[in-house]
mmCIF file of C-alpha atoms in Angstrom:
data_model
loop_
_atom_site.group_PDB
_atom_site.id
_atom_site.type_symbol
_atom_site.label_atom_id
_atom_site.label_comp_id
_atom_site.label_asym_id
_atom_site.label_seq_id
_atom_site.Cartn_x
_atom_site.Cartn_y
_atom_site.Cartn_z
ATOM 1 C CA MET A 1 -83.966 74.900 -55.661
ATOM 2 C CA ALA A 2 -83.136 73.084 -58.891
ATOM 3 C CA PRO A 3 -82.921 69.301 -58.667
ATOM 4 C CA LEU A 4 -79.443 67.797 -58.346
ATOM 5 C CA SER A 5 -79.893 65.886 -61.620
ATOM 6 C CA SER A 6 -80.524 69.159 -63.490
ATOM 7 C CA LEU A 7 -77.340 70.708 -62.091
ATOM 8 C CA LEU A 8 -75.291 67.678 -63.127
ATOM 9 C CA THR A 9 -76.785 67.811 -66.627
ATOM 10 C CA VAL A 10 -75.870 71.487 -67.031
ATOM 11 C CA ALA A 11 -72.320 70.858 -65.754
ATOM 12 C CA LEU A 12 -71.753 67.968 -68.158
ATOM 13 C CA ALA A 13 -73.103 69.943 -71.097
ATOM 14 C CA THR A 14 -70.856 72.914 -70.283
ATOM 15 C CA SER A 15 -67.725 70.776 -69.971
ATOM 16 C CA ALA A 16 -68.534 68.937 -73.207
ATOM 17 C CA SER A 17 -68.982 72.171 -75.152
ATOM 18 C CA ALA A 18 -65.748 73.582 -73.751
ATOM 19 C CA PHE A 19 -63.882 70.431 -74.747
ATOM 20 C CA SER A 20 -65.255 70.571 -78.300
ATOM 21 C CA VAL A 21 -64.225 74.236 -78.678
ATOM 22 C CA GLN A 22 -60.685 73.561 -77.437
ATOM 23 C CA SER A 23 -60.267 70.539 -79.691
ATOM 24 C CA ALA A 24 -61.361 72.621 -82.671
ATOM 25 C CA ILE A 25 -58.537 75.109 -82.084
ATOM 26 C CA LYS A 26 -55.522 74.280 -84.212
ATOM 27 C CA PRO A 27 -52.260 73.716 -82.333
ATOM 28 C CA SER A 28 -49.788 76.593 -82.484
ATOM 29 C CA VAL A 29 -47.046 76.304 -85.065
ATOM 30 C CA ARG A 30 -43.625 75.698 -83.498
ATOM 31 C CA THR A 31 -40.847 78.054 -84.437
ATOM 32 C CA GLU A 32 -38.338 76.395 -86.718
ATOM 33 C CA THR A 33 -35.017 75.852 -84.950
ATOM 34 C CA LYS A 34 -33.007 74.489 -87.859
ATOM 35 C CA LEU A 35 -29.655 76.243 -88.149
ATOM 36 C CA TYR A 36 -28.062 77.390 -91.385
ATOM 37 C CA GLU A 37 -24.468 78.354 -92.124
ATOM 38 C CA ASN A 38 -25.764 81.423 -93.982
ATOM 39 C CA PHE A 39 -27.358 82.636 -90.695
ATOM 40 C CA GLY A 40 -30.718 82.900 -92.464
ATOM 41 C CA PHE A 41 -29.727 85.848 -94.674
ATOM 42 C CA ASP A 42 -31.345 85.857 -98.104
ATOM 43 C CA PHE A 43 -28.265 87.302 -99.795
ATOM 44 C CA ALA A 44 -25.942 84.619 -98.412
ATOM 45 C CA GLU A 45 -25.198 81.400 -100.250
ATOM 46 C CA ASP A 46 -27.195 78.310 -99.371
ATOM 47 C CA GLN A 47 -24.719 75.615 -98.336
ATOM 48 C CA VAL A 48 -27.193 72.867 -99.160
ATOM 49 C CA GLU A 49 -27.400 73.993 -102.778
ATOM 50 C CA ASN A 50 -23.705 74.797 -103.243
ATOM 51 C CA THR A 51 -22.077 71.977 -101.265
ATOM 52 C CA PRO A 52 -21.958 68.325 -102.337
ATOM 53 C CA GLN A 53 -23.815 66.095 -99.909
ATOM 54 C CA ILE A 54 -20.707 63.991 -99.311
ATOM 55 C CA ILE A 55 -18.930 66.906 -97.576
ATOM 56 C CA LEU A 56 -21.971 68.741 -96.198
ATOM 57 C CA GLY A 57 -21.501 69.130 -92.465
ATOM 58 C CA GLU A 58 -18.457 68.619 -90.264
ATOM 59 C CA ALA A 59 -19.012 64.887 -89.715
ATOM 60 C CA ASN A 60 -19.424 64.144 -93.431
ATOM 61 C CA TYR A 61 -16.422 66.289 -94.302
ATOM 62 C CA LYS A 62 -14.132 64.520 -91.823
ATOM 63 C CA LYS A 63 -15.328 61.137 -93.075
ATOM 64 C CA TRP A 64 -14.635 62.139 -96.684
ATOM 65 C CA VAL A 65 -11.150 63.446 -95.813
ATOM 66 C CA ASN A 66 -10.344 60.137 -94.122
ATOM 67 C CA SER A 67 -11.390 58.257 -97.262
ATOM 68 C CA VAL A 68 -9.038 60.404 -99.362
ATOM 69 C CA ASP A 69 -6.042 60.420 -97.001
ATOM 70 C CA PRO A 70 -6.162 58.443 -93.741
ATOM 71 C CA ASN A 71 -3.059 60.317 -92.539
ATOM 72 C CA ASN A 72 -4.645 63.752 -92.951
ATOM 73 C CA MET A 73 -3.986 66.727 -90.683
ATOM 74 C CA LEU A 74 -7.689 67.257 -89.971
ATOM 75 C CA ASN A 75 -8.217 63.989 -88.106
ATOM 76 C CA ARG A 76 -4.649 63.295 -87.047
ATOM 77 C CA GLN A 77 -3.988 63.032 -83.316
ATOM 78 C CA TYR A 78 -0.736 63.929 -81.620
ATOM 79 C CA PRO A 79 0.993 60.664 -80.563
ATOM 80 C CA VAL A 80 1.286 61.380 -76.863
ATOM 81 C CA LEU A 81 2.574 58.019 -75.640
ATOM 82 C CA SER A 82 5.041 57.463 -78.466
ATOM 83 C CA ARG A 83 6.555 60.949 -78.087
ATOM 84 C CA VAL A 84 6.872 60.521 -74.311
ATOM 85 C CA ARG A 85 8.730 57.264 -74.950
ATOM 86 C CA GLU A 86 10.900 58.704 -77.726
ATOM 87 C CA LEU A 87 11.930 61.717 -75.652
ATOM 88 C CA GLY A 88 12.593 59.548 -72.592
ATOM 89 C CA LEU A 89 10.516 61.807 -70.364
ATOM 90 C CA LEU A 90 9.791 59.147 -67.761
ATOM 91 C CA GLU A 91 13.497 58.392 -67.373
ATOM 92 C CA LYS A 92 14.347 62.089 -67.107
ATOM 93 C CA THR A 93 11.591 62.610 -64.553
ATOM 94 C CA ALA A 94 13.034 59.806 -62.430
ATOM 95 C CA GLU A 95 16.616 61.046 -62.830
ATOM 96 C CA LEU A 96 15.694 64.557 -61.733
ATOM 97 C CA GLY A 97 13.711 63.240 -58.768
ATOM 98 C CA VAL A 98 10.609 65.248 -59.634
ATOM 99 C CA LEU A 99 8.226 62.859 -57.875
ATOM 100 C CA SER A 100 10.308 62.699 -54.718
ATOM 101 C CA LYS A 101 10.540 66.494 -54.658
ATOM 102 C CA LEU A 102 6.770 66.730 -55.008
ATOM 103 C CA GLU A 103 6.382 64.407 -52.029
ATOM 104 C CA LYS A 104 8.831 66.588 -50.130
ATOM 105 C CA GLN A 105 6.573 69.557 -50.852
ATOM 106 C CA GLY A 106 3.610 67.620 -49.450
ATOM 107 C CA LEU A 107 1.992 66.220 -52.617
ATOM 108 C CA THR A 108 1.707 62.551 -51.692
ATOM 109 C CA LEU A 109 -0.521 59.959 -53.362
ATOM 110 C CA GLU A 110 -3.035 60.202 -50.532
ATOM 111 C CA LYS A 111 -3.111 63.986 -50.867
ATOM 112 C CA ALA A 112 -3.658 63.696 -54.628
ATOM 113 C CA GLU A 113 -6.640 61.392 -54.030
ATOM 114 C CA GLU A 114 -8.116 63.938 -51.618
ATOM 115 C CA LEU A 115 -7.858 66.656 -54.290
ATOM 116 C CA LEU A 116 -9.893 64.719 -56.877
ATOM 117 C CA PRO A 117 -13.328 65.563 -55.388
ATOM 118 C CA LEU A 118 -12.318 69.227 -55.205
ATOM 119 C CA LEU A 119 -11.249 69.219 -58.850
ATOM 120 C CA GLU A 120 -14.580 67.638 -59.783
ATOM 121 C CA GLU A 121 -16.508 70.280 -57.832
ATOM 122 C CA LEU A 122 -14.606 73.011 -59.672
ATOM 123 C CA GLY A 123 -15.509 71.358 -62.968
ATOM 124 C CA LEU A 124 -11.894 70.833 -64.017
ATOM 125 C CA LEU A 125 -12.243 67.094 -64.602
ATOM 126 C CA SER A 126 -15.355 67.626 -66.719
ATOM 127 C CA LEU A 127 -13.552 70.384 -68.611
ATOM 128 C CA VAL A 128 -10.723 68.007 -69.458
ATOM 129 C CA ALA A 129 -13.131 65.233 -70.476
ATOM 130 C CA ASN A 130 -15.095 67.534 -72.787
ATOM 131 C CA ASN A 131 -12.017 69.006 -74.490
ATOM 132 C CA GLN A 132 -9.871 65.955 -75.141
ATOM 133 C CA GLN A 133 -9.166 66.773 -78.781
ATOM 134 C CA LEU A 134 -8.070 70.315 -77.926
ATOM 135 C CA LEU A 135 -5.813 69.097 -75.141
ATOM 136 C CA ILE A 136 -4.287 66.288 -77.205
ATOM 137 C CA ASN A 137 -3.645 68.328 -80.346
ATOM 138 C CA GLY A 138 -3.167 71.757 -78.787
ATOM 139 C CA VAL A 139 -1.728 71.591 -75.277
ATOM 140 C CA ALA A 140 0.030 68.208 -75.297
ATOM 141 C CA PRO A 141 2.470 68.997 -78.163
ATOM 142 C CA VAL A 142 3.650 72.181 -76.442
ATOM 143 C CA ALA A 143 4.010 70.513 -73.046
ATOM 144 C CA ILE A 144 5.658 67.301 -74.253
ATOM 145 C CA GLU A 145 8.008 68.785 -76.848
ATOM 146 C CA GLY A 146 9.149 71.412 -74.365
ATOM 147 C CA ALA A 147 9.445 68.971 -71.473
ATOM 148 C CA PRO A 148 13.161 68.162 -71.983
ATOM 149 C CA ILE A 149 13.930 71.846 -71.332
ATOM 150 C CA LEU A 150 11.248 72.459 -68.716
ATOM 151 C CA LEU A 151 11.837 69.394 -66.539
ATOM 152 C CA PRO A 152 15.206 70.556 -65.116
ATOM 153 C CA VAL A 153 13.727 73.999 -64.436
ATOM 154 C CA VAL A 154 10.680 72.532 -62.706
ATOM 155 C CA ALA A 155 12.864 70.171 -60.672
ATOM 156 C CA GLY A 156 15.007 73.082 -59.517
ATOM 157 C CA ALA A 157 11.944 75.131 -58.602
ATOM 158 C CA LEU A 158 10.487 72.225 -56.623
ATOM 159 C CA GLU A 159 13.748 71.962 -54.726
ATOM 160 C CA VAL A 160 13.383 75.598 -53.628
ATOM 161 C CA GLY A 161 9.659 75.490 -52.941
ATOM 162 C CA PRO A 162 6.724 77.878 -53.464
ATOM 163 C CA ALA A 163 8.981 80.944 -53.421
ATOM 164 C CA ALA A 164 10.530 79.887 -56.736
ATOM 165 C CA PHE A 165 7.125 79.773 -58.426
ATOM 166 C CA TYR A 166 6.122 83.133 -56.969
ATOM 167 C CA LEU A 167 9.372 84.574 -58.295
ATOM 168 C CA ALA A 168 8.700 83.071 -61.721
ATOM 169 C CA ALA A 169 5.178 84.540 -61.748
ATOM 170 C CA ALA A 170 6.506 87.983 -60.883
ATOM 171 C CA THR A 171 9.234 87.678 -63.527
ATOM 172 C CA PHE A 172 6.818 86.737 -66.308
ATOM 173 C CA ALA A 173 4.381 89.512 -65.374
ATOM 174 C CA GLY A 174 7.189 92.057 -64.980
ATOM 175 C CA LEU A 175 8.683 91.188 -68.366
ATOM 176 C CA ASP A 176 5.339 91.651 -70.067
ATOM 177 C CA ALA A 177 4.794 94.956 -68.276
ATOM 178 C CA TYR A 178 8.247 96.123 -69.399
ATOM 179 C CA LEU A 179 7.472 95.279 -73.026
ATOM 180 C CA PHE A 180 4.271 97.309 -72.826
ATOM 181 C CA ALA A 181 5.989 100.243 -71.108
ATOM 182 C CA SER A 182 8.883 100.317 -73.587
ATOM 183 C CA GLY A 183 6.538 100.294 -76.565
ATOM 184 C CA ALA A 184 8.518 97.509 -78.213
ATOM 185 C CA GLU A 185 7.107 96.074 -81.423
ATOM 186 C CA VAL A 186 7.463 92.758 -83.214
ATOM 187 C CA PRO A 187 9.851 93.206 -86.169
ATOM 188 C CA PHE A 188 8.244 93.260 -89.643
ATOM 189 C CA LEU A 189 4.754 93.024 -88.128
ATOM 190 C CA GLY A 190 4.444 96.260 -86.217
ATOM 191 C CA LEU A 191 2.444 94.581 -83.462
ATOM 192 C CA SER A 192 2.946 95.376 -79.806
ATOM 193 C CA ALA A 193 5.532 93.009 -78.339
ATOM 194 C CA GLY A 194 3.783 93.209 -74.987
ATOM 195 C CA ALA A 195 0.486 92.052 -76.490
ATOM 196 C CA VAL A 196 2.058 89.226 -78.480
ATOM 197 C CA ALA A 197 4.372 88.019 -75.720
ATOM 198 C CA GLY A 198 1.535 88.415 -73.219
ATOM 199 C CA LEU A 199 -0.283 85.530 -74.867
ATOM 200 C CA LEU A 200 2.457 83.327 -73.390
ATOM 201 C CA LEU A 201 3.789 85.332 -70.447
ATOM 202 C CA ILE A 202 0.454 86.045 -68.750
ATOM 203 C CA PRO A 203 -0.689 82.373 -68.721
ATOM 204 C CA LEU A 204 2.773 81.343 -67.463
ATOM 205 C CA SER A 205 2.543 83.945 -64.724
ATOM 206 C CA LEU A 206 -0.896 82.753 -63.650
ATOM 207 C CA VAL A 207 0.086 79.075 -63.715
ATOM 208 C CA SER A 208 3.256 79.776 -61.705
ATOM 209 C CA ALA A 209 1.313 81.731 -59.100
ATOM 210 C CA VAL A 210 -1.337 79.010 -58.804
ATOM 211 C CA VAL A 211 1.300 76.266 -58.466
ATOM 212 C CA GLY A 212 3.161 78.283 -55.838
ATOM 213 C CA GLY A 213 -0.051 78.809 -53.871
ATOM 214 C CA ALA A 214 -0.994 75.152 -54.157
ATOM 215 C CA LEU A 215 2.392 73.986 -52.906
ATOM 216 C CA GLY A 216 2.201 76.451 -50.052
ATOM 217 C CA ASN A 217 -1.207 75.110 -48.992
ATOM 218 C CA LEU A 218 0.015 71.511 -49.138
ATOM 219 C CA LYS A 219 2.451 72.148 -46.326
ATOM 220 C CA LYS A 220 -0.200 73.614 -44.030
#
């Protein structure tokens, strides 16, 4: 049997040679992950060569636009609070008794607090937090500017209860189905009226149905 010292010597020599071979191997080249607006096509224009550095990239472009015109449309935000005050929406909400009607339907402050964890689990709160600009400049203008007309309708529906929202959902969906069935078209455009109106009617139908279901569950 070979002496123990000889076995240790052979093991050390083997490990040392293996280490030297591995260290001699060059590390693999990482794939480049830099993105280009020309999608890497050779025939497309190179934005770095054709675009001034001051406006290259979204952040630089927005900064440059602000330096030219601070009141530009690109960076302008819809004034939510000022428009709510100017339209007197809080006063109209109080006059129509919207909050009291919500409480009558079962949506109390305590119930609203209980719903917050559920909304977080569904990812709705994170969705709102990650899309603030879209909500402020896209959804808020439609909701706030149309609120003077919508508030009386919503107050009346809350007075009736979930049935009113189910009826509204069926009405919106039925109207869109009728436009499709009749083959109506948008004048001068030739587009299907059902497809165009559906961009508004279908979301309204879904929202009405969800609100009706939510109010129905609150009373259980």
